[in-house]
Short mmCIF file of C-alpha atoms in Angstrom, two decimals:
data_model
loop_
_atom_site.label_atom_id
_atom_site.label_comp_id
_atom_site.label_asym_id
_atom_site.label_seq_id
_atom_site.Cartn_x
_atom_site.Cartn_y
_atom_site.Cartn_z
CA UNK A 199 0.00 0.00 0.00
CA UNK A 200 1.17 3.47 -0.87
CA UNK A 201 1.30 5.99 1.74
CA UNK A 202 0.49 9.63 1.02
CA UNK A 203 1.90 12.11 3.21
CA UNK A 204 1.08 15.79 3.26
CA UNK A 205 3.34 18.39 5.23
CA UNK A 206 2.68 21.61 6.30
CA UNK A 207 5.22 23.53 8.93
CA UNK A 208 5.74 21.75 11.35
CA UNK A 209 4.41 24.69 13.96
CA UNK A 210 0.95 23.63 12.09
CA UNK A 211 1.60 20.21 12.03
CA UNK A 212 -1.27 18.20 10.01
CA UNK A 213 -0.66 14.81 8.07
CA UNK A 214 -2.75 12.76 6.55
CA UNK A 215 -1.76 9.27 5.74
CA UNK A 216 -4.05 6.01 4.44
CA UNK A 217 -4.42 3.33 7.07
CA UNK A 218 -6.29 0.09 5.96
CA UNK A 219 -8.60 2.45 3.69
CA UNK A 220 -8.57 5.03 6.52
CA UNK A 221 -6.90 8.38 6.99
CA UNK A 222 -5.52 9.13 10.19
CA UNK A 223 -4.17 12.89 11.28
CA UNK A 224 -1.31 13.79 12.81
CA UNK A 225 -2.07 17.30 15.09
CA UNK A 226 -0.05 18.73 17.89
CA UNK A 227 -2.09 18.32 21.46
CA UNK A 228 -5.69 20.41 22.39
CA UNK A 229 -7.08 21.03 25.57
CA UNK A 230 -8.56 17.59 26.45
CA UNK A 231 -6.15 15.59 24.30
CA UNK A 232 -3.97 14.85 27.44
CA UNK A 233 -6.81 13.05 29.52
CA UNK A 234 -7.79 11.32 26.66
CA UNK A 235 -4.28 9.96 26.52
CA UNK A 236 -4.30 8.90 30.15
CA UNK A 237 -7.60 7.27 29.61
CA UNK A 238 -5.87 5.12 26.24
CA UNK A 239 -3.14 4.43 28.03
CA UNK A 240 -5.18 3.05 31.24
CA UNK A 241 -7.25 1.04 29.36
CA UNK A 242 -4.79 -0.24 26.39
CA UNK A 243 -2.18 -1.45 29.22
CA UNK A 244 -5.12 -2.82 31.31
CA UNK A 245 -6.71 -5.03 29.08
CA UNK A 246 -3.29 -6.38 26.86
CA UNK A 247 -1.04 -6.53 29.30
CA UNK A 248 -2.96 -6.72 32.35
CA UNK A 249 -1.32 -4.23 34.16
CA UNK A 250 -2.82 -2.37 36.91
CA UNK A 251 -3.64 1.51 38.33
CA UNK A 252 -0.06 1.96 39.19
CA UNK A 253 0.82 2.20 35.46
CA UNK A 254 -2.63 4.86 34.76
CA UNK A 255 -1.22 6.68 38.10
CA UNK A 256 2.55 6.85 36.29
CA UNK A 257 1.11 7.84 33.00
CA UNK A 258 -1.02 10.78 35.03
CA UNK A 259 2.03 11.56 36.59
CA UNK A 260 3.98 11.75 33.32
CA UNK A 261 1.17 14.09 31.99
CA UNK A 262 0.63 16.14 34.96
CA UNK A 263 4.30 16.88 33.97
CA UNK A 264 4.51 17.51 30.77
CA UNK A 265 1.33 20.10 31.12
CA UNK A 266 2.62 22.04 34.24
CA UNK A 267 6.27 22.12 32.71
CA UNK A 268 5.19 22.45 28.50
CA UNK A 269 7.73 24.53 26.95
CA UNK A 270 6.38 25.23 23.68
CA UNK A 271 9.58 25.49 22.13
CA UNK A 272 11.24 22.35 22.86
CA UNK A 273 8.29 20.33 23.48
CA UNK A 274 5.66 18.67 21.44
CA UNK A 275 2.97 16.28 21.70
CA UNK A 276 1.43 14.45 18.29
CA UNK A 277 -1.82 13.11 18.44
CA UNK A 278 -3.19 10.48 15.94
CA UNK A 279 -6.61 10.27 15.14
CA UNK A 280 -9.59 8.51 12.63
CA UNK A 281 -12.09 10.55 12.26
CA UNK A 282 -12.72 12.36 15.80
CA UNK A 283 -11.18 8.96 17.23
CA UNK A 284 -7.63 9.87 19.42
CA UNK A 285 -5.84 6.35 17.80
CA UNK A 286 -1.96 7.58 18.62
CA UNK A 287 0.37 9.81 20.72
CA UNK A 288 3.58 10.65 21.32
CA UNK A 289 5.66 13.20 23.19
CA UNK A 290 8.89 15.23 23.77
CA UNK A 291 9.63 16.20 26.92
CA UNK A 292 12.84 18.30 28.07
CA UNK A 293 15.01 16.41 30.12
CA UNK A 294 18.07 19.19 29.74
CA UNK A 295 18.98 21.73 27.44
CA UNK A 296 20.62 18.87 25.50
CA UNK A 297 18.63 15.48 26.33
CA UNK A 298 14.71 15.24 25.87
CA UNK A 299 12.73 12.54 27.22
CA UNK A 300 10.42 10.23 24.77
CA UNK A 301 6.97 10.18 26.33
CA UNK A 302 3.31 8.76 26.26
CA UNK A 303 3.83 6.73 23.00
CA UNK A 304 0.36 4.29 22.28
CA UNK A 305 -1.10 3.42 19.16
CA UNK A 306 -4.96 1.82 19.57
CA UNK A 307 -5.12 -1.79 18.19
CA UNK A 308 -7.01 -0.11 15.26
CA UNK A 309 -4.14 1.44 13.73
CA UNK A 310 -1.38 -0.49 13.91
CA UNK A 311 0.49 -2.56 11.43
CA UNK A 312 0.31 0.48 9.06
CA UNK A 313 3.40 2.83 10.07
CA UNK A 314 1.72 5.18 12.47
CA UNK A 315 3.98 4.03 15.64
CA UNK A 316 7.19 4.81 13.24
CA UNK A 317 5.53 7.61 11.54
CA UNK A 318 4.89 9.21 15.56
CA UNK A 319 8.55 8.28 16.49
CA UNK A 320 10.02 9.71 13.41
CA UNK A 321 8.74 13.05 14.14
CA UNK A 322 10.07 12.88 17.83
CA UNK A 323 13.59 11.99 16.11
CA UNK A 324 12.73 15.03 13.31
CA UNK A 325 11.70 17.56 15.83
CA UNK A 326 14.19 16.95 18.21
CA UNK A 327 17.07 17.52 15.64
CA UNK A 328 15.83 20.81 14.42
CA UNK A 329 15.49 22.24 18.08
CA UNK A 330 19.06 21.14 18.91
CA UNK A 331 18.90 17.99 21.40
CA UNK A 332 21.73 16.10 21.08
CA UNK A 333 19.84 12.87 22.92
CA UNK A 334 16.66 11.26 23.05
CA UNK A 335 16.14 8.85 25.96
CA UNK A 336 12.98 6.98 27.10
CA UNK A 337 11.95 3.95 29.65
CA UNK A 338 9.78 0.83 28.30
CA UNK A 339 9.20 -2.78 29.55
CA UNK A 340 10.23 -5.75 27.78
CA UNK A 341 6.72 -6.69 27.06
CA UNK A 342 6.24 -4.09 24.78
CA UNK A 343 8.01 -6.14 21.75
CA UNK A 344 6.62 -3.55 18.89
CA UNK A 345 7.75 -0.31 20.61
CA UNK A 346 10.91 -1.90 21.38
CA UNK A 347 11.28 -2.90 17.49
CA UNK A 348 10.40 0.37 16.32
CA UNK A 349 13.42 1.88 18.89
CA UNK A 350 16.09 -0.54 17.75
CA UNK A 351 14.70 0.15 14.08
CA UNK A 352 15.31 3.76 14.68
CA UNK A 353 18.97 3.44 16.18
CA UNK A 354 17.61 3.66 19.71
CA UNK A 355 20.33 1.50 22.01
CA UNK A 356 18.87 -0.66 24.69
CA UNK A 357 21.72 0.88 27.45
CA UNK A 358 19.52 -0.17 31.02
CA UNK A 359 17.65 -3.30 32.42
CA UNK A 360 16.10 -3.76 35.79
CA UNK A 361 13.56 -6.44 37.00
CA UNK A 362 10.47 -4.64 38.16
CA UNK A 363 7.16 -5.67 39.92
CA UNK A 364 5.57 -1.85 39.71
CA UNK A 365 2.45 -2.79 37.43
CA UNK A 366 1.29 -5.72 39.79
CA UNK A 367 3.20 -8.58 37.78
CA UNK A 368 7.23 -9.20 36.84
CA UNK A 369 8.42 -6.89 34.08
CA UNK A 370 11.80 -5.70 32.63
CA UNK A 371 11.94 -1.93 32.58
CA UNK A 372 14.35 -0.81 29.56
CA UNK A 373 16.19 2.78 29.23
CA UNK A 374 16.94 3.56 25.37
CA UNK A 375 18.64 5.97 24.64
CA UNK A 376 19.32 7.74 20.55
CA UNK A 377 22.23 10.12 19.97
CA UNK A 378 21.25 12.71 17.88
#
């Protein structure tokens, strides 16, 4: 399947791209978007990986974060959608003036296996070369097999393990890490 991408500045970020005879959106975050992310997230992590509220409490935490601390000009926050339907997200936070943080990455069951999770981390990796970080680091779990190929795809280097029970169950949180 052919993709077709459309590009406007990337201040007015809005792509269109043809998923299984679909068209999702790319769009930087709205009022609202941010709970709706929390919600996804809760719900997603819930049901396939049966994780409990201590991963919706992180995620709110993560959030609460990235809203009280949004720096317009470093940060960004893409939000996938079908239709009116929030399908994708992903986020740059600022770690330091030279390392940003990979956050609240999801895409719904309903997109996936059609390039929107490398399409969202691409811009992360595009955006945070043309504001100057010179690293992009972010934490996963082992579980989450097509995140992690989409890192390693990327050039993101696995450079952290530790056993964790945080979620209610025995995981492997990971630290990648890209230099820019």
């Amino acid at each position: 399947m052919t993709k077709s991408i459309h590009t406007e500045q990337r201040n007015q970020k809005t792509q269109k791209t043809q998923v299984k005879e679909r068209t999702y959106t790319l769009r930087q975050h709205q009022p609202g978007d941010i709970g709706m992310i929390l919600h996804k997230h809760g719900v997603l992590y819930a049901t396939e990986y049966g994780w409990d509220q201590k991963f919706e409490a992180m995620v709110a935490q993560i959030a609460a974060d990235f809203l009280r601390d949004f720096d317009q000009q470093r940060e960004r926050c893409w939000i996938a959608e079908i239709g009116e339907e929030i399908v994708g997200s992903i986020a740059v936070a600022k770690s330091s003036d030279s390392v940003s943080k990979l956050r609240l990455f999801f895409v719904d069951d309903k997109a996936r296996g059609q390039g929107l999770g490398q399409h969202l981390v691409s811009e992360v990796i595009g955006f945070c070369r043309e504001v100057g970080y010179k690293k992009i680091e972010l934490v996963t779990d082992r579980a989450l097999k097509a995140a992690r190929h989409i890192y390693s795809k990327n050039g993101f280097k696995l450079v952290a393990e530790e056993e964790h029970e945080t979620f209610g169950k025995g995981l492997v949180m990971e630290t990648w890490e890209l230099a820019l």
